PDB file of C-alpha atoms in Angstrom:
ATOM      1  CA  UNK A  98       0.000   0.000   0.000  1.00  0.00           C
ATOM      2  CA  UNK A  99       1.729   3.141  -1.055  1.00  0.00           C
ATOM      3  CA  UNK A 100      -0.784   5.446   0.910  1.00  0.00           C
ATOM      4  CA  UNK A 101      -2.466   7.276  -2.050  1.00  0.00           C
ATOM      5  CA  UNK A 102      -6.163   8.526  -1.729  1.00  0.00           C
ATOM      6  CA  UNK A 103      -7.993   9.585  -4.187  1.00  0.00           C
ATOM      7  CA  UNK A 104     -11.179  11.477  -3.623  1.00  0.00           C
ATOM      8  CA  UNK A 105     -13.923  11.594  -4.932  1.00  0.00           C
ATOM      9  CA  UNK A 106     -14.267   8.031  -5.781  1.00  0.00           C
ATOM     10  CA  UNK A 107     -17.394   8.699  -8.215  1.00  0.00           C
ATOM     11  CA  UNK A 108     -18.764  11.447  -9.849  1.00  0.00           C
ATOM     12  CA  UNK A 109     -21.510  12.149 -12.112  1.00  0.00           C
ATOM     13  CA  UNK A 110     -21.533  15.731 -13.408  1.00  0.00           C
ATOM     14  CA  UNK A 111     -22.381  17.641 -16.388  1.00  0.00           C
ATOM     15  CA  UNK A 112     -21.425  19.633 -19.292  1.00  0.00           C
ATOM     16  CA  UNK A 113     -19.783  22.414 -18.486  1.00  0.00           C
ATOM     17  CA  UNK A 114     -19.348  22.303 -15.128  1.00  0.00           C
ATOM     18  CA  UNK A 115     -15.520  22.562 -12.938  1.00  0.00           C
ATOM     19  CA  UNK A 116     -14.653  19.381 -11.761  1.00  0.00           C
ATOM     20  CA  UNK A 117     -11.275  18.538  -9.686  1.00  0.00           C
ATOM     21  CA  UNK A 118     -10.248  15.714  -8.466  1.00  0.00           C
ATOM     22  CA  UNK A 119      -7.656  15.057  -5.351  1.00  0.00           C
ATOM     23  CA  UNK A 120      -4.950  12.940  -5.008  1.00  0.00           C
ATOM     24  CA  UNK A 121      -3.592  12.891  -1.810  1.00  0.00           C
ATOM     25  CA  UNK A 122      -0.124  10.856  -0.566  1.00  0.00           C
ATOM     26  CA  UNK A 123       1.167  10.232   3.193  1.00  0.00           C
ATOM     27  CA  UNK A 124       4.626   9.211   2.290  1.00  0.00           C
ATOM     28  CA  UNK A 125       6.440  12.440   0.600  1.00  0.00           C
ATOM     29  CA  UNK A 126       6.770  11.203  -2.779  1.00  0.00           C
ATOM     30  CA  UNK A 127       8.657  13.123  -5.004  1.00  0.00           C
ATOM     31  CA  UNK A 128       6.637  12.507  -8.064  1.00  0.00           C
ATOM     32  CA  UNK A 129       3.072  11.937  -8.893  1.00  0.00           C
ATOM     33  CA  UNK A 130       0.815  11.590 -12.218  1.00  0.00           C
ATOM     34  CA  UNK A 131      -2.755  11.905 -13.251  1.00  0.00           C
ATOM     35  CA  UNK A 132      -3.800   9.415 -15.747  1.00  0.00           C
ATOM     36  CA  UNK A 133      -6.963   8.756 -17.510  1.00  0.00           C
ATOM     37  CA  UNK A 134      -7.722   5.135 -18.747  1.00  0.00           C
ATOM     38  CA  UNK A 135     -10.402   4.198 -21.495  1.00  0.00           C
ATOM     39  CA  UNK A 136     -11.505   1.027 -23.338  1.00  0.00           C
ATOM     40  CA  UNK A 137      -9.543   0.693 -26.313  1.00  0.00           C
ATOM     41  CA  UNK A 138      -7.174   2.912 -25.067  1.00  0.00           C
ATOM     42  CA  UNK A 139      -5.255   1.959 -22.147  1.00  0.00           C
ATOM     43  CA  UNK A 140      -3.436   4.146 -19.399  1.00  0.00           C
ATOM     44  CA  UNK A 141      -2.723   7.457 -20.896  1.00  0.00           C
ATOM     45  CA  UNK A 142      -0.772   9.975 -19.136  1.00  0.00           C
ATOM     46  CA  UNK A 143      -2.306  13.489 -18.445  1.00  0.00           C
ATOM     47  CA  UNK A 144      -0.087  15.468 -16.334  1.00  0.00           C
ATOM     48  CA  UNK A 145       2.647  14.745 -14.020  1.00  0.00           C
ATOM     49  CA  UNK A 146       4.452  16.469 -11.110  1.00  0.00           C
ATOM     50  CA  UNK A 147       7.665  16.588  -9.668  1.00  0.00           C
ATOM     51  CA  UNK A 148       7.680  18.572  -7.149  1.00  0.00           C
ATOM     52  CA  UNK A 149       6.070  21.761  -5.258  1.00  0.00           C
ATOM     53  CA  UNK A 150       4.758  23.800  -8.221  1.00  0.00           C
ATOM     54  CA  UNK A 151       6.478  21.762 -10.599  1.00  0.00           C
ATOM     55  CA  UNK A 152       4.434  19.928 -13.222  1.00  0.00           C
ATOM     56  CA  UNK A 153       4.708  19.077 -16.799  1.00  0.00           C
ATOM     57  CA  UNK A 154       2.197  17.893 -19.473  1.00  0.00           C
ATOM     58  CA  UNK A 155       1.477  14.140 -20.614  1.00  0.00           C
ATOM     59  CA  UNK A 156      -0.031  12.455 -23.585  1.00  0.00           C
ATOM     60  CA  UNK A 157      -3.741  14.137 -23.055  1.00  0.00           C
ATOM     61  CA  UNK A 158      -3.419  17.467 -21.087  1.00  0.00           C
ATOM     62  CA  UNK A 159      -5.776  19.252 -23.661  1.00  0.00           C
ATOM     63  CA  UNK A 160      -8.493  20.362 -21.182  1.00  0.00           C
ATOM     64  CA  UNK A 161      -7.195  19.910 -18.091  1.00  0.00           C
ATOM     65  CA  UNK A 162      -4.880  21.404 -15.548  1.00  0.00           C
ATOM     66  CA  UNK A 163      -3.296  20.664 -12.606  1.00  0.00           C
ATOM     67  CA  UNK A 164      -2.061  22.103  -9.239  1.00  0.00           C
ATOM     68  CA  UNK A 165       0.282  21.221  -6.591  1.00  0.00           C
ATOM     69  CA  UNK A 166       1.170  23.153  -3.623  1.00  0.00           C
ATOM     70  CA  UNK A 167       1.994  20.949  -1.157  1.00  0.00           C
ATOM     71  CA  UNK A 168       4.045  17.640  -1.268  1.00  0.00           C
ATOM     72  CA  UNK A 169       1.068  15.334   0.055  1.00  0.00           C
ATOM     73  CA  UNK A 170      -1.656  16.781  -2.558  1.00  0.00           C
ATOM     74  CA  UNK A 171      -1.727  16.787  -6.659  1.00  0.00           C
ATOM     75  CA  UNK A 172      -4.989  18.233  -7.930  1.00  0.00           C
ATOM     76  CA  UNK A 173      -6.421  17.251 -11.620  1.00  0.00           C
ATOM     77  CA  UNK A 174      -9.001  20.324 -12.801  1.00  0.00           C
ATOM     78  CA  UNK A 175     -11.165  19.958 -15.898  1.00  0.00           C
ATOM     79  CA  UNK A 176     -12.205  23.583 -16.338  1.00  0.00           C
ATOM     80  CA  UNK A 177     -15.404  23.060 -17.935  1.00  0.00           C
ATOM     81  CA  UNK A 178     -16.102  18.848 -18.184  1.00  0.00           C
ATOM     82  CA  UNK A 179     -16.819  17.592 -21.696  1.00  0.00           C
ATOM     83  CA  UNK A 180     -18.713  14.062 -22.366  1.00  0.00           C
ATOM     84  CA  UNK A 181     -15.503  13.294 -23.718  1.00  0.00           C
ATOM     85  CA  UNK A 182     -13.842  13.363 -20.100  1.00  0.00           C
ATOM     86  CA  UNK A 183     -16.069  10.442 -19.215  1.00  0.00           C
ATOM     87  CA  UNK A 184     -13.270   7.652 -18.221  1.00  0.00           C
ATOM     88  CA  UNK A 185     -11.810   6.424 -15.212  1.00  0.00           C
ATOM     89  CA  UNK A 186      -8.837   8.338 -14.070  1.00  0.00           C
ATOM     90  CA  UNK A 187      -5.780   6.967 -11.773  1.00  0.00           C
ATOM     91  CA  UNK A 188      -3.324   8.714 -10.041  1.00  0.00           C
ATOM     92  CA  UNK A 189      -0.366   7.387  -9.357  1.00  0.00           C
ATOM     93  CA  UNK A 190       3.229   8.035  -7.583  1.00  0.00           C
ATOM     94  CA  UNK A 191       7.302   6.737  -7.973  1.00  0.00           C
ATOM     95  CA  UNK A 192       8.050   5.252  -4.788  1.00  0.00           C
ATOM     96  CA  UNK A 193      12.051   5.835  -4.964  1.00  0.00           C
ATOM     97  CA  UNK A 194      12.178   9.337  -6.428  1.00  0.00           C
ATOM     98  CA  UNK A 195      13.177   8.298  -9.546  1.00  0.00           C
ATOM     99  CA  UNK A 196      10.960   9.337 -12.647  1.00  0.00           C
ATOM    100  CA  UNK A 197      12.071   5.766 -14.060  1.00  0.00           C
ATOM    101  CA  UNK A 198      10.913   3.719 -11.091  1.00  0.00           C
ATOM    102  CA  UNK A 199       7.756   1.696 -10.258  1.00  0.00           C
ATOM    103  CA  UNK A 200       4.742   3.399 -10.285  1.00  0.00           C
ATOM    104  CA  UNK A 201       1.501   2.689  -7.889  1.00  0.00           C
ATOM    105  CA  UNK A 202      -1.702   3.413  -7.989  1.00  0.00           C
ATOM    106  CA  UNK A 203      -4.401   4.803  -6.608  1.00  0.00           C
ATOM    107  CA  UNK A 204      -7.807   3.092  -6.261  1.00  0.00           C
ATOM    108  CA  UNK A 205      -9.349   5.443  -9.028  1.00  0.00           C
ATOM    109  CA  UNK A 206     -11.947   8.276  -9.575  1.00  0.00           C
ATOM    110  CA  UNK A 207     -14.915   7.004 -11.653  1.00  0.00           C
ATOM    111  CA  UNK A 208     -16.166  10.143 -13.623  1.00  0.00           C
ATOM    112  CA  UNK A 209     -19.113  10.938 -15.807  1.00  0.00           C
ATOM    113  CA  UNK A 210     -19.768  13.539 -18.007  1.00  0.00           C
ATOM    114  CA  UNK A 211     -23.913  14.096 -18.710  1.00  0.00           C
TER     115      UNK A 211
ATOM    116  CA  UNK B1066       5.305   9.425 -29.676  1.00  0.00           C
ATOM    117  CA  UNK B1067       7.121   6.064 -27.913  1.00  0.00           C
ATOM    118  CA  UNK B1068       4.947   3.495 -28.439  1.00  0.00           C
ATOM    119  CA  UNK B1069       4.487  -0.003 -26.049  1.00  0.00           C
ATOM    120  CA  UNK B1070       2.238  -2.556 -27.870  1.00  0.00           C
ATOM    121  CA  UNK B1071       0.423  -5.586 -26.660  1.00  0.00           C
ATOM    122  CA  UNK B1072      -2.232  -8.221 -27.978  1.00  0.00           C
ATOM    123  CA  UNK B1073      -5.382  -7.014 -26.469  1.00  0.00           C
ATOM    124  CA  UNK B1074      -6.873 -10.560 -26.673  1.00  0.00           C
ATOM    125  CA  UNK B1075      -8.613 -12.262 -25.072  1.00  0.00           C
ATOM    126  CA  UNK B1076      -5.422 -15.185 -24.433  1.00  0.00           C
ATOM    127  CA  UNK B1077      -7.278 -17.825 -23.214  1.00  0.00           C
ATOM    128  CA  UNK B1078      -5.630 -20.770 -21.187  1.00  0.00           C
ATOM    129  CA  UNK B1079      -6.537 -23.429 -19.802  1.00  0.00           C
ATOM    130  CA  UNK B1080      -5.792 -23.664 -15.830  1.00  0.00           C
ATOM    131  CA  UNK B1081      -2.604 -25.188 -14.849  1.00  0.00           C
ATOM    132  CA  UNK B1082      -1.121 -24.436 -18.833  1.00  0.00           C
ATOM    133  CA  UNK B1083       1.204 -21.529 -18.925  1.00  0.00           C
ATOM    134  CA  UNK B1084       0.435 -17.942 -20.275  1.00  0.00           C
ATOM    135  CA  UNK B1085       2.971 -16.152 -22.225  1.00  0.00           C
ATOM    136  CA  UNK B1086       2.217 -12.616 -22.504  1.00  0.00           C
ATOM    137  CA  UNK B1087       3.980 -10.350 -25.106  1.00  0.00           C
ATOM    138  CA  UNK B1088       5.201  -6.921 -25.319  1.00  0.00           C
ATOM    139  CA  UNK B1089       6.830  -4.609 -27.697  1.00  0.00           C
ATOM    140  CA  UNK B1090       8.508  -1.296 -27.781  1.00  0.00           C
ATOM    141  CA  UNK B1091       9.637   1.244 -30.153  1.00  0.00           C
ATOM    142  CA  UNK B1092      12.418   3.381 -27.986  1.00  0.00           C
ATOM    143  CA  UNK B1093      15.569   1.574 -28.558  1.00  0.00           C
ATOM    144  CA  UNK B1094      17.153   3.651 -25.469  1.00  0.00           C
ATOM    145  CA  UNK B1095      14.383   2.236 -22.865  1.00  0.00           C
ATOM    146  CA  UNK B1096      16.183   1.153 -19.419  1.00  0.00           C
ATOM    147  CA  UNK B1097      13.053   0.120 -17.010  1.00  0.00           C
ATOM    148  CA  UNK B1098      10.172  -2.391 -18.013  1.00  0.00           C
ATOM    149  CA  UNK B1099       7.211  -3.544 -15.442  1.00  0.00           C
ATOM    150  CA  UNK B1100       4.441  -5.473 -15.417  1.00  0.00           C
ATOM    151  CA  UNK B1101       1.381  -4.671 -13.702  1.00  0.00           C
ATOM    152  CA  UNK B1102      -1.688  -6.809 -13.204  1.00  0.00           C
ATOM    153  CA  UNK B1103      -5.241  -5.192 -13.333  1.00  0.00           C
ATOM    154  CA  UNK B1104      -8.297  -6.546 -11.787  1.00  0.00           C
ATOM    155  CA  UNK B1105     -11.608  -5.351 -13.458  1.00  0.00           C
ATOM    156  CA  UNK B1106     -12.778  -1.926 -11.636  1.00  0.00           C
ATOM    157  CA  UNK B1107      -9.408  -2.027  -9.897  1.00  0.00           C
ATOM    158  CA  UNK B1108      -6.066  -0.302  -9.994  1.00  0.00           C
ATOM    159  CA  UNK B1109      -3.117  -1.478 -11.526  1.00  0.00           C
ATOM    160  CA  UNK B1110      -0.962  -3.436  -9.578  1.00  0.00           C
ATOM    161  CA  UNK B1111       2.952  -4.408 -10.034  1.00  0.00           C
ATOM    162  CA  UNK B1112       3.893  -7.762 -10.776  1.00  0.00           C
ATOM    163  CA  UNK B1113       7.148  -7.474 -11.741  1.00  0.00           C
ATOM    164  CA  UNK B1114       9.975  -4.958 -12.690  1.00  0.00           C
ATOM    165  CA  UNK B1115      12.945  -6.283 -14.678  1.00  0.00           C
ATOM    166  CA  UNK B1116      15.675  -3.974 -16.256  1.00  0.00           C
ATOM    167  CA  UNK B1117      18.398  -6.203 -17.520  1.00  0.00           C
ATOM    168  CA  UNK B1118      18.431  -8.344 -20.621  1.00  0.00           C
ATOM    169  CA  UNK B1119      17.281 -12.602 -19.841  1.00  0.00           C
ATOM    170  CA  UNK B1120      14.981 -13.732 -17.304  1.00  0.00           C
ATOM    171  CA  UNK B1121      13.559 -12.875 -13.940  1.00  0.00           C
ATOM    172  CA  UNK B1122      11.727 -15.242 -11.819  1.00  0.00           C
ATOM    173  CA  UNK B1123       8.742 -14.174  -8.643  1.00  0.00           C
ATOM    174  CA  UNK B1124       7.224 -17.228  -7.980  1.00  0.00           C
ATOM    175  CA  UNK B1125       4.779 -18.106 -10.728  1.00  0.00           C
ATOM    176  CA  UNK B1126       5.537 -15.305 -12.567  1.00  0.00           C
ATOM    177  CA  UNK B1127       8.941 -15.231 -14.792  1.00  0.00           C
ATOM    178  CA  UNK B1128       9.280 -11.679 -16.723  1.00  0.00           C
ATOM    179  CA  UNK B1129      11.893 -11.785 -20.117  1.00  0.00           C
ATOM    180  CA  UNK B1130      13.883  -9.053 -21.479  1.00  0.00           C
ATOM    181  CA  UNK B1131      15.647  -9.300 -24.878  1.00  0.00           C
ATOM    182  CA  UNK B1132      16.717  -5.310 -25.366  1.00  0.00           C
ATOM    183  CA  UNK B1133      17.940  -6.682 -28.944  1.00  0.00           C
ATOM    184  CA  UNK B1134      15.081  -7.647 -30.126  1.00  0.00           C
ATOM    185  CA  UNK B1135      12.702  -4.916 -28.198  1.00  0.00           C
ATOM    186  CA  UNK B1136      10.581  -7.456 -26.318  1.00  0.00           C
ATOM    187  CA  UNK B1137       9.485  -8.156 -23.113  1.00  0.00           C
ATOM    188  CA  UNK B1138       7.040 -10.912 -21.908  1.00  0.00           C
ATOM    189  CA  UNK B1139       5.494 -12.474 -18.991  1.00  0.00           C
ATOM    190  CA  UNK B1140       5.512 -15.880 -18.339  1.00  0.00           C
ATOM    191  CA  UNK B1141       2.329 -17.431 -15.945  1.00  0.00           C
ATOM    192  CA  UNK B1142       3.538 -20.888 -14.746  1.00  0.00           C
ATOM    193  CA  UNK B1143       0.994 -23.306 -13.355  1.00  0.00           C
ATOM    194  CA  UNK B1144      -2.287 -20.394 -14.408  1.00  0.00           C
ATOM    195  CA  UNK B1145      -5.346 -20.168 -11.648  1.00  0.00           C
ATOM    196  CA  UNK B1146      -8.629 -18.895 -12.371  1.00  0.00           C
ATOM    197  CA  UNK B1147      -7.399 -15.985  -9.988  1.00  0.00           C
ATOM    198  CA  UNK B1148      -5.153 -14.857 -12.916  1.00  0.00           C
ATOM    199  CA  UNK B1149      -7.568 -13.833 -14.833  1.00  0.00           C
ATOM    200  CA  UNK B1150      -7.715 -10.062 -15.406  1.00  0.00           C
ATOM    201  CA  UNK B1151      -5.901  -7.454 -18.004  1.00  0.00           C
ATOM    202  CA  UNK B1152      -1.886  -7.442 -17.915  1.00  0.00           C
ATOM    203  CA  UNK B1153      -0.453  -3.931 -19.020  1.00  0.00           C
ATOM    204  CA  UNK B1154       3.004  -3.791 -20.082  1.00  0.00           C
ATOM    205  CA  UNK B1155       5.004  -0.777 -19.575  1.00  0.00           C
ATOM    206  CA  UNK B1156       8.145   0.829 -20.602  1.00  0.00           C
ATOM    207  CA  UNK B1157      10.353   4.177 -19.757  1.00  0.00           C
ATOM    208  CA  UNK B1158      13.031   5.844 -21.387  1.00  0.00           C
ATOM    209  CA  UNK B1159      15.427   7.944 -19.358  1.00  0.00           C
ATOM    210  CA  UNK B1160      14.257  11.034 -17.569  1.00  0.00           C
ATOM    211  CA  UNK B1161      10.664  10.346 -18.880  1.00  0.00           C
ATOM    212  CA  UNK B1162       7.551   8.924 -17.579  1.00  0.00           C
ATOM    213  CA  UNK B1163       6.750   5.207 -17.929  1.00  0.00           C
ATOM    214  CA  UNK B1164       4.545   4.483 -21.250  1.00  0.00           C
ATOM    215  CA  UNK B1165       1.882   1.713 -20.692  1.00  0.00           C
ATOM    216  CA  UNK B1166       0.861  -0.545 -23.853  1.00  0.00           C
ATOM    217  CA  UNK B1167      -3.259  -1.281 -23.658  1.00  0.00           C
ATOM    218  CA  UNK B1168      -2.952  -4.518 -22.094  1.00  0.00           C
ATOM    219  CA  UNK B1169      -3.939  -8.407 -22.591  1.00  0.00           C
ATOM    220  CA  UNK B1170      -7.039  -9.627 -21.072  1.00  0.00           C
ATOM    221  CA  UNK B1171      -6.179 -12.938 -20.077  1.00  0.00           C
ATOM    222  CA  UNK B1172      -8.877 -15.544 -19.471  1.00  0.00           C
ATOM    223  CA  UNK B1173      -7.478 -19.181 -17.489  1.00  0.00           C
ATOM    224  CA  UNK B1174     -10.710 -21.549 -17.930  1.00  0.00           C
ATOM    225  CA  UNK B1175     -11.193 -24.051 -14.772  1.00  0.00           C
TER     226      UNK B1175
END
């Protein structure tokens, strides 16, 4: 167990609304990373962090952003949610400090777009 | 765009046979490969990391690295029911983050 929450665990929203999702870590890990994963699509990176205030894009950042200003917390914001956003979305953390090391997960935010 | 590519299946074995999962990848420079098992509605979960070229045994599990070639697989000795789920394969390059391939549903049959 690598002590990542993620909250909320399901959410049904719609159109155009601000949604942001938490990802919150007890052990101080250096990096963490928002994915999104969809049938037919896999794991696809969004954004990543690596550090206080320190983040970087991924595969899919069009429409979203993301914040971190503490170690423990990594935020994922869809400005204004798009049906397209449905998916499942993991986040996820390096447990050595090492970009290239093993990743674990979170249990996942379920997310629906109406 | 690095690229990690896996049968998506379904590999179907029968229980007790052994299931050879296979992975590809397109970055000749890549340095870390892991396997991660994934449970339908649940998170990914590691199985195995291996970074050096031959074999690498974890019980049931034995993961294979041929850099030459760019392949890694998974090898599921003695399969259980329990193994079923989705297998994702993934890959990283130097000071980037780790690429995941779609993933093989695997199916062992009782």
């Amino acid at each position: 167990d690598a002590g990542i929450t993620q909250s909320p665990r399901h959410k049904v929203t719609e159109t155009g609304t601000p949604v942001t999702l938490r990802c919150h870590q007890t052990e101080n890990h250096r990096y963490m990373y928002w994915y999104r994963q969809d049938p037919g699509h896999g794991l696809r990176l969004i954004h990543y962090s690596y550090g206080v205030k320190d983040t970087d894009k991924g595969e899919v950042s069009d429409g979203y952003s993301v914040s971190r200003s503490k170690t423990e917390d990594f935020l994922l914001t869809l400005e204004s949610a798009t049906s397209s956003q449905t998916s499942v979305y993991f986040c996820a953390i390096s447990e050595s400090g090492q970009i290239t090391d093993t990743q674990y997960f979170g249990p996942g935010t379920r997310l629906t777009v109406l | 765009q690095k690229e990690v590519e896996q049968n998506s299946g379904p590999l179907s074995v029968p229980e007790g046979a052994i299931a050879s999962l296979n992975c590809t990848y397109s970055d000749r420079g890549s340095q870390s490969f892991f396997w991660y098992r994934q449970y339908s509605g649940k998170s990914p979960e590691l199985i195995m990391s291996i970074y050096s070229n031959g074999d690498k045994e974890d019980g049931r599990f034995t993961a294979q690295l041929n850099k030459a070639s760019q392949y890694v697989s998974l090898l599921i000795r003695d399969s259980q029911p329990s193994d079923s789920a989705t297998y994702l394969c993934a890959v990283n390059e130097g000071n980037t983050p780790l690429v995941f391939g779609k993933g093989t549903r695997l199916s062992v049959i009782a």
